[in-house]
Amino acid sequence: MPAADSRTRFLDAAVHLIRTCGYEAATIDELCREAGLTKGSFFHHFRSKEDLALAAADHFAGAADALFGQAPYHAHVDSRDRVLGYVDFRRAILRGAVPEFTCLFGTMVQETYDTHPALREACDRHIGAHADAVARDLDAARADRAPDAEWTAQSLALFTQAVLQGAFVLAKARGGPEVADQCLAHLRRYLELLLSSPGSPQPGVTDHVHGQ
């Protein structure tokens, strides 16, 4: 097996296991079992479990960048529609078992923020980078629809991520995506209100994803 393939199998195993059972429970033995590879192969690629987790964070971020980079909301000409389309897309991908739609960074940082500084910093960096991408559309929408608003695009972008991470926690507590979808529906309504202007759709009338 090519070395690159075995490394990717470890990365995929880490993403799956950490999202499923947490960082501490994802032992090296469990990671090797999930990947179908040996400990010798593990230590050929990674110095430690933390080293793998850091690489898995980059791996997960790369996959997320590809997914969101191709998302349909980018096609909207109107900046407000792109912002609302982002939330619609987040709701549309609430599919499958809980580990399949929740965030590796949110899961990992809750457990490791005080014990593994490098993991905390990596999670913060990746969450912040995604928020920065959201902020670009929010900045344009603020200029178009709410130029006198006191809030900043960056602060509102981070708020969207706070809602998402909280929604994922509730989804874990309740064992399914329904509560997360409801939270994101409220986020959409809030953004509609913040970015309302004469002639804009009234809050709620375009809130159609998942039959809401």
PDB file of C-alpha atoms in Angstrom:
ATOM      1  CA  MET A   1       0.000   0.000   0.000  1.00  0.00           C
ATOM      2  CA  PRO A   2       1.378   3.445  -0.881  1.00  0.00           C
ATOM      3  CA  ALA A   3       2.437   5.447   2.173  1.00  0.00           C
ATOM      4  CA  ALA A   4       0.139   8.307   1.214  1.00  0.00           C
ATOM      5  CA  ASP A   5      -2.861   5.954   1.223  1.00  0.00           C
ATOM      6  CA  SER A   6      -2.096   4.587   4.683  1.00  0.00           C
ATOM      7  CA  ARG A   7      -1.603   8.101   6.040  1.00  0.00           C
ATOM      8  CA  THR A   8      -4.984   9.166   4.656  1.00  0.00           C
ATOM      9  CA  ARG A   9      -6.606   6.124   6.239  1.00  0.00           C
ATOM     10  CA  PHE A  10      -5.271   7.211   9.622  1.00  0.00           C
ATOM     11  CA  LEU A  11      -6.535  10.749   9.053  1.00  0.00           C
ATOM     12  CA  ASP A  12     -10.006   9.526   8.102  1.00  0.00           C
ATOM     13  CA  ALA A  13     -10.019   7.179  11.091  1.00  0.00           C
ATOM     14  CA  ALA A  14      -9.086  10.023  13.437  1.00  0.00           C
ATOM     15  CA  VAL A  15     -11.800  12.312  12.085  1.00  0.00           C
ATOM     16  CA  HIS A  16     -14.412   9.584  12.479  1.00  0.00           C
ATOM     17  CA  LEU A  17     -13.372   8.343  15.922  1.00  0.00           C
ATOM     18  CA  ILE A  18     -12.848  11.763  17.496  1.00  0.00           C
ATOM     19  CA  ARG A  19     -16.226  12.942  16.233  1.00  0.00           C
ATOM     20  CA  THR A  20     -17.804   9.712  17.499  1.00  0.00           C
ATOM     21  CA  CYS A  21     -16.207   9.111  20.888  1.00  0.00           C
ATOM     22  CA  GLY A  22     -13.906  12.050  21.631  1.00  0.00           C
ATOM     23  CA  TYR A  23     -10.175  12.617  21.656  1.00  0.00           C
ATOM     24  CA  GLU A  24      -9.238  10.700  24.808  1.00  0.00           C
ATOM     25  CA  ALA A  25     -11.310   7.644  23.914  1.00  0.00           C
ATOM     26  CA  ALA A  26      -9.756   7.472  20.459  1.00  0.00           C
ATOM     27  CA  THR A  27      -6.705   5.490  21.557  1.00  0.00           C
ATOM     28  CA  ILE A  28      -3.886   4.589  19.212  1.00  0.00           C
ATOM     29  CA  ASP A  29      -5.084   0.966  19.300  1.00  0.00           C
ATOM     30  CA  GLU A  30      -8.592   2.079  18.314  1.00  0.00           C
ATOM     31  CA  LEU A  31      -7.240   4.346  15.594  1.00  0.00           C
ATOM     32  CA  CYS A  32      -5.188   1.485  14.136  1.00  0.00           C
ATOM     33  CA  ARG A  33      -8.210  -0.808  14.252  1.00  0.00           C
ATOM     34  CA  GLU A  34     -10.404   1.800  12.537  1.00  0.00           C
ATOM     35  CA  ALA A  35      -7.792   2.384   9.843  1.00  0.00           C
ATOM     36  CA  GLY A  36      -7.069  -1.342   9.454  1.00  0.00           C
ATOM     37  CA  LEU A  37      -3.353  -0.704   9.901  1.00  0.00           C
ATOM     38  CA  THR A  38      -0.604  -1.574  12.367  1.00  0.00           C
ATOM     39  CA  LYS A  39       1.023   0.437  15.136  1.00  0.00           C
ATOM     40  CA  GLY A  40       4.236   0.293  13.149  1.00  0.00           C
ATOM     41  CA  SER A  41       2.454   2.062  10.314  1.00  0.00           C
ATOM     42  CA  PHE A  42       1.021   4.593  12.765  1.00  0.00           C
ATOM     43  CA  PHE A  43       4.419   5.561  14.130  1.00  0.00           C
ATOM     44  CA  HIS A  44       5.855   5.664  10.630  1.00  0.00           C
ATOM     45  CA  HIS A  45       3.520   8.588   9.906  1.00  0.00           C
ATOM     46  CA  PHE A  46       2.924  10.241  13.302  1.00  0.00           C
ATOM     47  CA  ARG A  47       4.964  10.885  16.415  1.00  0.00           C
ATOM     48  CA  SER A  48       1.966  10.690  18.750  1.00  0.00           C
ATOM     49  CA  LYS A  49      -1.817  10.739  18.887  1.00  0.00           C
ATOM     50  CA  GLU A  50      -1.711  14.525  19.220  1.00  0.00           C
ATOM     51  CA  ASP A  51       0.413  14.710  16.085  1.00  0.00           C
ATOM     52  CA  LEU A  52      -2.237  12.683  14.248  1.00  0.00           C
ATOM     53  CA  ALA A  53      -5.040  14.862  15.664  1.00  0.00           C
ATOM     54  CA  LEU A  54      -3.323  18.020  14.417  1.00  0.00           C
ATOM     55  CA  ALA A  55      -2.944  16.500  10.961  1.00  0.00           C
ATOM     56  CA  ALA A  56      -6.572  15.316  11.092  1.00  0.00           C
ATOM     57  CA  ALA A  57      -7.667  18.885  11.858  1.00  0.00           C
ATOM     58  CA  ASP A  58      -5.946  20.093   8.679  1.00  0.00           C
ATOM     59  CA  HIS A  59      -7.431  17.146   6.768  1.00  0.00           C
ATOM     60  CA  PHE A  60     -10.945  17.930   7.999  1.00  0.00           C
ATOM     61  CA  ALA A  61     -10.498  21.627   7.212  1.00  0.00           C
ATOM     62  CA  GLY A  62      -9.397  20.811   3.669  1.00  0.00           C
ATOM     63  CA  ALA A  63     -12.473  18.654   3.097  1.00  0.00           C
ATOM     64  CA  ALA A  64     -14.714  21.366   4.553  1.00  0.00           C
ATOM     65  CA  ASP A  65     -13.113  24.029   2.358  1.00  0.00           C
ATOM     66  CA  ALA A  66     -13.817  21.896  -0.715  1.00  0.00           C
ATOM     67  CA  LEU A  67     -17.414  21.247   0.346  1.00  0.00           C
ATOM     68  CA  PHE A  68     -18.233  24.871   1.115  1.00  0.00           C
ATOM     69  CA  GLY A  69     -16.243  26.193  -1.813  1.00  0.00           C
ATOM     70  CA  GLN A  70     -18.573  24.366  -4.192  1.00  0.00           C
ATOM     71  CA  ALA A  71     -21.780  25.148  -2.299  1.00  0.00           C
ATOM     72  CA  PRO A  72     -24.634  26.656  -4.331  1.00  0.00           C
ATOM     73  CA  TYR A  73     -25.055  29.795  -2.237  1.00  0.00           C
ATOM     74  CA  HIS A  74     -21.953  31.306  -3.859  1.00  0.00           C
ATOM     75  CA  ALA A  75     -23.920  31.644  -7.107  1.00  0.00           C
ATOM     76  CA  HIS A  76     -26.250  34.291  -5.643  1.00  0.00           C
ATOM     77  CA  VAL A  77     -25.507  37.772  -6.936  1.00  0.00           C
ATOM     78  CA  ASP A  78     -27.086  39.481  -3.941  1.00  0.00           C
ATOM     79  CA  SER A  79     -24.879  39.405  -0.834  1.00  0.00           C
ATOM     80  CA  ARG A  80     -27.848  38.974   1.519  1.00  0.00           C
ATOM     81  CA  ASP A  81     -28.963  35.942  -0.463  1.00  0.00           C
ATOM     82  CA  ARG A  82     -25.471  34.470  -0.115  1.00  0.00           C
ATOM     83  CA  VAL A  83     -25.574  34.922   3.657  1.00  0.00           C
ATOM     84  CA  LEU A  84     -29.002  33.315   3.965  1.00  0.00           C
ATOM     85  CA  GLY A  85     -27.992  30.657   1.461  1.00  0.00           C
ATOM     86  CA  TYR A  86     -25.060  29.748   3.682  1.00  0.00           C
ATOM     87  CA  VAL A  87     -27.435  28.989   6.542  1.00  0.00           C
ATOM     88  CA  ASP A  88     -29.715  27.046   4.191  1.00  0.00           C
ATOM     89  CA  PHE A  89     -26.732  24.987   3.087  1.00  0.00           C
ATOM     90  CA  ARG A  90     -25.711  24.304   6.678  1.00  0.00           C
ATOM     91  CA  ARG A  91     -29.228  23.039   7.324  1.00  0.00           C
ATOM     92  CA  ALA A  92     -29.255  20.943   4.177  1.00  0.00           C
ATOM     93  CA  ILE A  93     -26.144  19.018   5.236  1.00  0.00           C
ATOM     94  CA  LEU A  94     -27.564  17.996   8.614  1.00  0.00           C
ATOM     95  CA  ARG A  95     -27.763  14.431   7.385  1.00  0.00           C
ATOM     96  CA  GLY A  96     -26.960  10.981   8.733  1.00  0.00           C
ATOM     97  CA  ALA A  97     -25.755   9.991  12.167  1.00  0.00           C
ATOM     98  CA  VAL A  98     -24.641  12.719  14.563  1.00  0.00           C
ATOM     99  CA  PRO A  99     -20.877  12.203  14.025  1.00  0.00           C
ATOM    100  CA  GLU A 100     -21.379  12.607  10.274  1.00  0.00           C
ATOM    101  CA  PHE A 101     -22.580  16.224  10.455  1.00  0.00           C
ATOM    102  CA  THR A 102     -21.012  17.608  13.626  1.00  0.00           C
ATOM    103  CA  CYS A 103     -17.733  19.489  13.702  1.00  0.00           C
ATOM    104  CA  LEU A 104     -14.400  17.881  14.519  1.00  0.00           C
ATOM    105  CA  PHE A 105     -13.057  21.185  15.860  1.00  0.00           C
ATOM    106  CA  GLY A 106     -15.938  21.833  18.220  1.00  0.00           C
ATOM    107  CA  THR A 107     -15.856  18.259  19.497  1.00  0.00           C
ATOM    108  CA  MET A 108     -12.113  18.234  20.027  1.00  0.00           C
ATOM    109  CA  VAL A 109     -11.675  21.686  21.566  1.00  0.00           C
ATOM    110  CA  GLN A 110     -14.336  21.118  24.215  1.00  0.00           C
ATOM    111  CA  GLU A 111     -12.312  18.202  25.541  1.00  0.00           C
ATOM    112  CA  THR A 112      -8.743  19.424  25.037  1.00  0.00           C
ATOM    113  CA  TYR A 113      -8.766  23.221  25.391  1.00  0.00           C
ATOM    114  CA  ASP A 114      -7.048  23.177  28.776  1.00  0.00           C
ATOM    115  CA  THR A 115      -4.828  20.120  28.329  1.00  0.00           C
ATOM    116  CA  HIS A 116      -3.540  20.278  24.741  1.00  0.00           C
ATOM    117  CA  PRO A 117      -2.725  23.882  23.752  1.00  0.00           C
ATOM    118  CA  ALA A 118      -1.649  22.915  20.244  1.00  0.00           C
ATOM    119  CA  LEU A 119      -5.020  21.272  19.575  1.00  0.00           C
ATOM    120  CA  ARG A 120      -6.883  24.259  21.018  1.00  0.00           C
ATOM    121  CA  GLU A 121      -4.930  26.619  18.778  1.00  0.00           C
ATOM    122  CA  ALA A 122      -5.546  24.460  15.726  1.00  0.00           C
ATOM    123  CA  CYS A 123      -9.287  24.326  16.392  1.00  0.00           C
ATOM    124  CA  ASP A 124      -9.404  28.077  16.962  1.00  0.00           C
ATOM    125  CA  ARG A 125      -7.490  28.697  13.740  1.00  0.00           C
ATOM    126  CA  HIS A 126      -9.740  26.525  11.614  1.00  0.00           C
ATOM    127  CA  ILE A 127     -13.003  27.772  13.114  1.00  0.00           C
ATOM    128  CA  GLY A 128     -11.731  31.327  12.684  1.00  0.00           C
ATOM    129  CA  ALA A 129     -10.764  30.726   9.062  1.00  0.00           C
ATOM    130  CA  HIS A 130     -14.258  29.467   8.272  1.00  0.00           C
ATOM    131  CA  ALA A 131     -15.761  32.457  10.082  1.00  0.00           C
ATOM    132  CA  ASP A 132     -13.551  34.748   7.990  1.00  0.00           C
ATOM    133  CA  ALA A 133     -15.058  33.265   4.824  1.00  0.00           C
ATOM    134  CA  VAL A 134     -18.576  33.856   6.161  1.00  0.00           C
ATOM    135  CA  ALA A 135     -17.579  37.385   7.192  1.00  0.00           C
ATOM    136  CA  ARG A 136     -16.750  38.340   3.607  1.00  0.00           C
ATOM    137  CA  ASP A 137     -20.358  37.895   2.524  1.00  0.00           C
ATOM    138  CA  LEU A 138     -21.609  39.455   5.749  1.00  0.00           C
ATOM    139  CA  ASP A 139     -19.422  42.492   5.166  1.00  0.00           C
ATOM    140  CA  ALA A 140     -20.879  42.937   1.689  1.00  0.00           C
ATOM    141  CA  ALA A 141     -24.421  42.407   2.992  1.00  0.00           C
ATOM    142  CA  ARG A 142     -23.874  44.930   5.786  1.00  0.00           C
ATOM    143  CA  ALA A 143     -22.685  47.517   3.269  1.00  0.00           C
ATOM    144  CA  ASP A 144     -25.709  46.812   1.051  1.00  0.00           C
ATOM    145  CA  ARG A 145     -28.437  46.485   3.667  1.00  0.00           C
ATOM    146  CA  ALA A 146     -27.294  47.831   7.040  1.00  0.00           C
ATOM    147  CA  PRO A 147     -24.469  50.342   6.528  1.00  0.00           C
ATOM    148  CA  ASP A 148     -25.172  52.085   9.837  1.00  0.00           C
ATOM    149  CA  ALA A 149     -25.301  48.912  11.929  1.00  0.00           C
ATOM    150  CA  GLU A 150     -23.219  48.832  15.101  1.00  0.00           C
ATOM    151  CA  TRP A 151     -22.234  45.195  14.666  1.00  0.00           C
ATOM    152  CA  THR A 152     -19.255  44.102  12.602  1.00  0.00           C
ATOM    153  CA  ALA A 153     -19.199  41.376   9.988  1.00  0.00           C
ATOM    154  CA  GLN A 154     -16.484  39.524  11.901  1.00  0.00           C
ATOM    155  CA  SER A 155     -18.399  39.488  15.187  1.00  0.00           C
ATOM    156  CA  LEU A 156     -21.559  38.304  13.443  1.00  0.00           C
ATOM    157  CA  ALA A 157     -19.632  35.615  11.564  1.00  0.00           C
ATOM    158  CA  LEU A 158     -18.287  34.291  14.866  1.00  0.00           C
ATOM    159  CA  PHE A 159     -21.824  34.364  16.244  1.00  0.00           C
ATOM    160  CA  THR A 160     -22.967  32.110  13.379  1.00  0.00           C
ATOM    161  CA  GLN A 161     -20.276  29.635  14.391  1.00  0.00           C
ATOM    162  CA  ALA A 162     -21.322  29.846  18.044  1.00  0.00           C
ATOM    163  CA  VAL A 163     -24.891  28.972  17.037  1.00  0.00           C
ATOM    164  CA  LEU A 164     -23.654  26.077  14.917  1.00  0.00           C
ATOM    165  CA  GLN A 165     -21.414  24.632  17.625  1.00  0.00           C
ATOM    166  CA  GLY A 166     -24.173  24.972  20.215  1.00  0.00           C
ATOM    167  CA  ALA A 167     -26.621  23.341  17.830  1.00  0.00           C
ATOM    168  CA  PHE A 168     -24.244  20.419  17.427  1.00  0.00           C
ATOM    169  CA  VAL A 169     -24.029  19.993  21.210  1.00  0.00           C
ATOM    170  CA  LEU A 170     -27.823  19.862  21.408  1.00  0.00           C
ATOM    171  CA  ALA A 171     -27.923  17.377  18.523  1.00  0.00           C
ATOM    172  CA  LYS A 172     -25.560  15.132  20.480  1.00  0.00           C
ATOM    173  CA  ALA A 173     -27.688  15.468  23.602  1.00  0.00           C
ATOM    174  CA  ARG A 174     -30.874  14.585  21.726  1.00  0.00           C
ATOM    175  CA  GLY A 175     -29.398  12.055  19.338  1.00  0.00           C
ATOM    176  CA  GLY A 176     -30.393  13.631  16.045  1.00  0.00           C
ATOM    177  CA  PRO A 177     -30.327  16.711  13.803  1.00  0.00           C
ATOM    178  CA  GLU A 178     -33.834  18.058  14.369  1.00  0.00           C
ATOM    179  CA  VAL A 179     -32.922  20.417  17.208  1.00  0.00           C
ATOM    180  CA  ALA A 180     -29.892  21.675  15.261  1.00  0.00           C
ATOM    181  CA  ASP A 181     -32.120  22.415  12.288  1.00  0.00           C
ATOM    182  CA  GLN A 182     -34.471  24.411  14.516  1.00  0.00           C
ATOM    183  CA  CYS A 183     -31.558  26.434  15.904  1.00  0.00           C
ATOM    184  CA  LEU A 184     -30.355  27.252  12.404  1.00  0.00           C
ATOM    185  CA  ALA A 185     -33.880  28.251  11.385  1.00  0.00           C
ATOM    186  CA  HIS A 186     -33.788  30.825  14.203  1.00  0.00           C
ATOM    187  CA  LEU A 187     -30.342  31.957  13.080  1.00  0.00           C
ATOM    188  CA  ARG A 188     -31.735  32.525   9.583  1.00  0.00           C
ATOM    189  CA  ARG A 189     -34.613  34.608  10.921  1.00  0.00           C
ATOM    190  CA  TYR A 190     -32.185  36.688  12.973  1.00  0.00           C
ATOM    191  CA  LEU A 191     -29.986  37.343   9.951  1.00  0.00           C
ATOM    192  CA  GLU A 192     -33.048  38.289   7.909  1.00  0.00           C
ATOM    193  CA  LEU A 193     -33.902  40.898  10.528  1.00  0.00           C
ATOM    194  CA  LEU A 194     -30.370  42.286  10.735  1.00  0.00           C
ATOM    195  CA  LEU A 195     -30.123  42.549   6.957  1.00  0.00           C
ATOM    196  CA  SER A 196     -33.653  43.742   6.262  1.00  0.00           C
ATOM    197  CA  SER A 197     -34.249  46.799   4.138  1.00  0.00           C
ATOM    198  CA  PRO A 198     -37.127  48.288   2.144  1.00  0.00           C
ATOM    199  CA  GLY A 199     -38.177  45.769  -0.442  1.00  0.00           C
ATOM    200  CA  SER A 200     -36.440  42.852   1.282  1.00  0.00           C
ATOM    201  CA  PRO A 201     -38.381  39.650   1.925  1.00  0.00           C
ATOM    202  CA  GLN A 202     -40.054  39.613   5.310  1.00  0.00           C
ATOM    203  CA  PRO A 203     -38.480  37.350   7.928  1.00  0.00           C
ATOM    204  CA  GLY A 204     -39.732  33.792   7.639  1.00  0.00           C
ATOM    205  CA  VAL A 205     -41.213  33.843   4.159  1.00  0.00           C
ATOM    206  CA  THR A 206     -38.165  32.202   2.578  1.00  0.00           C
ATOM    207  CA  ASP A 207     -37.553  29.840   5.483  1.00  0.00           C
ATOM    208  CA  HIS A 208     -38.398  26.677   3.576  1.00  0.00           C
ATOM    209  CA  VAL A 209     -35.540  24.236   4.127  1.00  0.00           C
ATOM    210  CA  HIS A 210     -36.670  20.963   5.757  1.00  0.00           C
ATOM    211  CA  GLY A 211     -40.263  22.136   5.590  1.00  0.00           C
ATOM    212  CA  GLN A 212     -39.828  24.805   8.250  1.00  0.00           C
TER     213      GLN A 212
END
